[in-house]
């Protein structure tokens, strides 16, 4: 196969990208999107601040634009993200306790119901573990409503959309470390208690400070062994040329080596689309031309 998603599909995986609604009028952007990708994650349009700007009043316009376009182009959807400490609307940031817990449950119920049947997988909870090396939960307004907030978020999402895969998503969890050990323990506990969780998302934002870890494949495998799918959800790799190409190859090979690694999503299409303030972390350059990283990724997927 000569495109990323077609090659991935031959390996039983998907290959996707984050999409920004305001770029859907750019024909270079949409040309690559429809040629190369079979899975779409709204970059910002499904976040709490975008979908519930004021309490109880929901606004789905830009997310619907992404979803409806993807489904009409035979692309599947990852939803991102139902509960997160960032990008909360101001009114939610000023809530706490029962009021915030109820607002979170209501938010998840409304958004997951609105997209019921259209979402392959939801990032139900995003980035709930701390970076400080303790493996503890991140301190946030949501965490302060009680340690069970993550379980409640998953149960609420399952009740709203029984057919979507429900994922926990985080970063700096790509190798075995205190943070990924904390996530591992939570997933193990959830599976033991029958809390509905189907997948773990590894954002996989790599750069010189946090390179592709040598135990990446082993870490993905240990989570899969818990009985969940693993998904690479926000892949981008700072760098350029053959080094960057080789790192993308390593990520693809790790996913293909883990049976329950169901797919890879890159966090943007062109380097100019990246959230990063600088650098060239993606598969296409600012003009939409394929980079060496694209070729190494396609080849690693068995395409070419
Ligand atoms: O929409 C407003 C616009 O109205 C305003 O004029 C402009 C300037 O203030 O800001 C715009 O919002 C920005 C938004 O992206 C949409 O472009 C926010 O300031 C900006 O903070 C936001 O950044 C996003 C970031 O998440 C924070 O939500 C990035 O685009 C997005 O790539 C990034 O993605 C996150 C994942 O969701 C979670 N994992 C990490 C990843 C990278 O940070």
XYZ file of C-alpha atoms and ligand atoms in Angstrom:
347
model
C 0.000 0.000 0.000
C 1.244 3.460 -0.820
C -0.428 5.496 1.939
C -0.083 5.457 5.723
C -3.584 4.347 6.617
C -3.817 1.735 3.840
C -0.460 0.250 4.897
C -1.493 0.290 8.570
C -4.792 -1.373 7.695
C -2.887 -4.230 6.060
C -1.279 -4.728 9.470
C -4.680 -4.589 11.206
C -4.032 -1.114 12.589
C -5.258 2.408 11.948
C -3.136 5.460 11.220
C -4.623 8.819 12.197
C -3.992 12.470 12.875
C -5.201 15.354 14.996
C -7.374 17.749 13.000
C -8.139 21.449 13.540
C -11.550 22.567 12.215
C -10.243 25.936 11.028
C -7.852 24.211 8.631
C -10.543 22.241 6.790
C -10.752 25.002 4.165
C -7.072 24.470 3.294
C -7.015 22.113 0.310
C -3.380 21.076 0.840
C -4.302 20.092 4.415
C -7.463 18.198 3.459
C -5.768 16.587 0.470
C -3.192 14.948 2.736
C -5.803 14.227 5.433
C -8.018 12.242 3.059
C -5.161 10.513 1.222
C -3.119 9.369 4.217
C -5.288 9.089 7.354
C -8.177 6.863 8.455
C -8.640 8.090 12.038
C -9.287 11.657 13.227
C -8.876 13.271 16.657
C -10.195 16.839 17.086
C -7.151 18.771 18.322
C -9.196 21.144 20.529
C -12.825 21.171 19.433
C -14.162 18.499 21.825
C -12.461 19.862 24.930
C -14.588 21.098 27.848
C -14.016 24.798 27.138
C -15.095 24.321 23.502
C -18.156 22.128 24.085
C -19.658 23.646 27.275
C -18.547 27.295 27.326
C -21.151 28.134 29.922
C -22.618 25.673 32.397
C -25.376 23.570 30.881
C -25.097 25.196 27.476
C -23.384 22.977 24.911
C -21.811 24.041 21.644
C -20.802 21.343 19.185
C -20.432 23.278 15.924
C -16.718 22.942 15.220
C -16.486 19.406 16.595
C -19.515 18.374 14.511
C -17.781 19.813 11.443
C -14.773 17.555 12.060
C -16.889 14.494 12.892
C -19.328 14.806 10.013
C -16.519 15.379 7.518
C -14.497 12.438 8.831
C -17.425 10.016 8.743
C -18.325 11.118 5.210
C -14.711 10.382 4.178
C -14.743 6.879 5.715
C -12.499 8.008 8.548
C -13.136 6.942 12.142
C -13.116 9.210 15.200
C -11.194 9.358 18.464
C -12.882 11.683 20.952
C -10.608 13.944 22.989
C -11.090 14.562 25.924
C -14.073 14.218 28.266
C -12.322 15.038 31.578
C -9.033 16.942 31.865
C -7.555 19.491 34.280
C -6.641 21.784 31.356
C -8.856 23.706 28.914
C -11.729 23.779 31.389
C -14.149 26.668 30.909
C -13.830 29.385 33.533
C -17.079 28.444 35.239
C -15.810 24.877 35.844
C -12.436 26.078 37.125
C -14.225 27.957 39.898
C -16.258 24.945 41.040
C -15.192 22.338 43.603
C -16.549 19.406 45.582
C -19.966 18.014 44.724
C -20.785 20.873 42.372
C -17.704 20.133 40.245
C -18.230 16.371 40.422
C -21.838 16.777 39.245
C -20.746 19.202 36.510
C -18.143 16.675 35.295
C -20.709 13.855 35.212
C -23.226 16.062 33.406
C -20.556 17.158 30.894
C -19.469 13.619 30.091
C -23.079 12.441 29.785
C -24.056 15.225 27.399
C -20.983 15.076 25.151
C -20.761 11.271 24.982
C -24.495 11.098 24.279
C -24.238 13.740 21.544
C -21.565 11.667 19.751
C -22.996 8.248 20.644
C -22.276 5.716 17.903
C -19.814 8.003 16.113
C -16.716 7.556 18.307
C -14.322 4.600 17.961
C -12.506 5.522 21.179
C -12.775 8.282 23.770
C -9.972 9.779 25.797
C -12.282 9.700 28.815
C -9.647 11.057 31.224
C -6.481 12.868 30.130
C -3.253 13.466 32.080
C -4.399 12.641 35.621
C -0.990 11.477 36.961
C 1.768 13.641 38.340
C 5.130 14.209 36.655
C 7.141 14.490 39.830
C 8.383 10.897 40.040
C 5.969 9.827 42.779
C 3.522 7.933 40.572
C 0.772 9.777 42.427
C -2.274 11.459 40.939
C -1.871 15.011 39.659
C -3.318 17.568 42.081
C -6.237 19.201 40.266
C -9.737 20.448 40.950
C -11.078 17.159 39.622
C -8.752 15.074 41.819
C -9.866 17.109 44.825
C -13.476 16.000 44.272
C -12.316 12.574 45.428
C -9.963 9.808 44.250
C -12.861 7.976 42.582
C -13.342 10.742 39.952
C -11.582 8.758 37.234
C -13.675 5.628 37.866
C -16.841 7.726 37.896
C -15.820 9.359 34.601
C -15.360 5.941 32.955
C -18.635 4.553 34.308
C -20.457 7.697 33.141
C -18.985 7.473 29.633
C -19.887 3.765 29.380
C -23.479 4.508 30.387
C -23.737 7.206 27.699
C -22.059 5.289 24.852
C -21.691 1.537 25.443
C -20.047 1.012 22.052
C -17.120 3.431 22.263
C -13.782 2.148 23.531
C -12.938 4.031 26.723
C -9.278 5.067 27.095
C -7.098 6.639 29.736
C -4.584 8.974 27.988
C -1.310 10.467 29.263
C 2.219 11.616 28.355
C 5.699 10.725 29.707
C 4.288 7.234 30.263
C 5.930 5.734 27.180
C 8.629 3.879 29.096
C 8.499 2.178 32.480
C 8.789 4.866 35.144
C 7.034 6.043 38.310
C 4.311 7.747 36.296
C 3.571 4.795 34.006
C 3.727 2.507 37.047
C 1.012 4.644 38.652
C -1.156 4.368 35.547
C -0.437 0.630 35.372
C -1.610 0.134 38.967
C -4.827 2.062 38.247
C -5.605 0.017 35.140
C -4.857 -3.217 37.007
C -7.240 -2.132 39.786
C -9.947 -1.089 37.301
C -9.764 -4.430 35.483
C -9.878 -6.301 38.812
C -12.984 -4.393 39.939
C -14.809 -4.385 36.594
C -14.482 -0.618 36.077
C -15.116 -0.145 32.309
C -11.791 0.655 30.605
C -10.842 -0.650 27.161
C -7.641 1.128 26.209
C -4.668 3.167 27.343
C -3.405 6.038 25.199
C 0.313 6.814 25.093
C 0.654 10.346 23.772
C 4.282 9.744 22.710
C 5.467 13.337 22.386
C 9.202 12.767 21.927
C 12.128 15.165 21.790
C 15.812 15.219 22.717
C 14.873 15.583 26.414
C 12.439 12.654 26.243
C 13.519 10.343 23.408
C 11.773 7.133 22.364
C 12.523 4.933 25.398
C 14.438 1.695 24.939
C 11.685 -0.147 26.835
C 8.854 1.393 24.783
C 7.701 -1.927 23.310
C 7.984 -3.710 26.672
C 5.956 -0.987 28.340
C 3.210 -1.170 25.715
C 3.232 -4.954 26.097
C 2.851 -4.929 29.884
C -0.249 -2.740 29.575
C -1.680 -4.951 26.825
C -1.111 -7.932 29.135
C -3.587 -6.318 31.559
C -6.288 -6.921 28.938
C -6.592 -3.496 27.348
C -5.768 -2.136 23.898
C -2.844 0.270 23.686
C -2.987 3.225 21.317
C -0.307 5.726 20.351
C -2.418 8.867 20.503
C -0.399 12.062 19.908
C 2.859 11.062 18.243
C 5.322 13.731 17.270
C 9.104 13.525 17.399
C 11.333 16.583 17.483
C 14.286 16.360 15.149
C 14.926 16.047 11.451
C 16.434 13.926 8.730
C 17.495 10.340 9.239
C 17.550 10.508 13.050
C 13.924 11.589 13.137
C 13.079 9.020 10.458
C 14.720 6.278 12.508
C 12.774 7.280 15.643
C 9.453 7.158 13.777
C 10.432 3.718 12.482
C 11.116 2.546 16.048
C 7.701 3.698 17.230
C 5.913 1.923 14.384
C 7.898 -1.277 14.920
C 7.053 -1.246 18.644
C 3.336 -0.920 17.904
C 3.395 -3.667 15.272
C 5.199 -5.961 17.747
C 2.370 -5.615 20.304
C -0.775 -7.382 19.124
C -3.121 -5.109 21.066
C -1.500 -1.929 19.803
C -4.458 -0.992 17.609
C -3.151 2.148 15.965
C -1.075 5.279 15.801
C -2.181 8.927 15.669
C 0.239 11.731 14.871
C -0.472 15.066 16.480
C -0.899 17.086 13.298
C -0.260 16.840 9.582
C 2.388 19.413 8.545
C 5.227 20.764 10.710
C 3.441 24.123 10.471
C 0.344 22.509 12.041
C 2.178 21.394 15.172
C 1.269 22.705 18.622
C 4.965 23.023 19.326
C 6.180 26.597 19.140
C 9.129 25.534 17.015
C 10.718 22.523 15.431
C 9.810 20.063 12.695
C 8.210 17.142 14.564
C 5.711 15.774 12.010
C 5.669 13.687 8.806
C 5.048 16.477 6.269
C 6.887 19.765 5.907
C 5.201 23.150 5.938
C 4.438 22.837 2.222
C 2.833 19.415 2.647
C 5.780 17.533 1.172
C 6.685 14.101 2.530
C 9.757 14.069 4.780
C 12.203 11.197 5.400
C 10.136 10.457 8.537
C 7.104 9.846 6.309
C 9.013 7.365 4.163
C 10.458 5.500 7.140
C 6.988 5.320 8.709
C 5.350 3.999 5.542
C 8.165 1.459 5.048
C 7.954 0.298 8.679
C 4.201 -0.229 8.144
C 5.074 -2.540 5.254
C 4.039 -0.013 2.650
C 6.037 1.673 -0.056
O -9.324 29.346 20.283
C -8.538 30.358 20.916
C -8.613 31.637 20.124
O -9.955 32.130 20.167
C -7.662 32.671 20.731
O -7.673 33.839 19.932
C -6.249 32.068 20.779
C -5.241 33.022 21.381
O -5.498 33.122 22.756
O -6.268 30.879 21.587
C -7.090 29.886 20.999
O -7.093 28.748 21.830
C -5.890 28.013 21.740
C -6.235 26.579 21.292
O -5.063 25.751 21.305
C -6.847 26.558 19.893
O -5.860 27.008 18.971
C -5.279 27.959 23.135
O -4.816 29.272 23.451
C -4.106 27.007 23.148
O -3.657 26.822 24.495
C -4.556 25.625 22.636
O -3.425 24.795 22.614
C -3.730 23.404 22.467
C -3.252 22.670 23.745
O -3.478 21.272 23.596
C -3.992 23.142 24.988
O -5.322 22.710 24.886
C -2.984 22.856 21.249
O -3.519 23.419 20.062
C -3.115 21.336 21.215
O -2.284 20.774 20.200
C -2.673 20.732 22.548
O -2.862 19.373 22.510
C -2.566 18.701 23.753
C -3.581 17.588 23.928
O -4.890 18.137 23.922
C -3.291 16.817 25.208
N -1.895 16.313 25.222
C -0.902 17.360 25.023
C -1.147 18.088 23.712
C -0.072 19.127 23.455
O -0.124 20.124 24.443
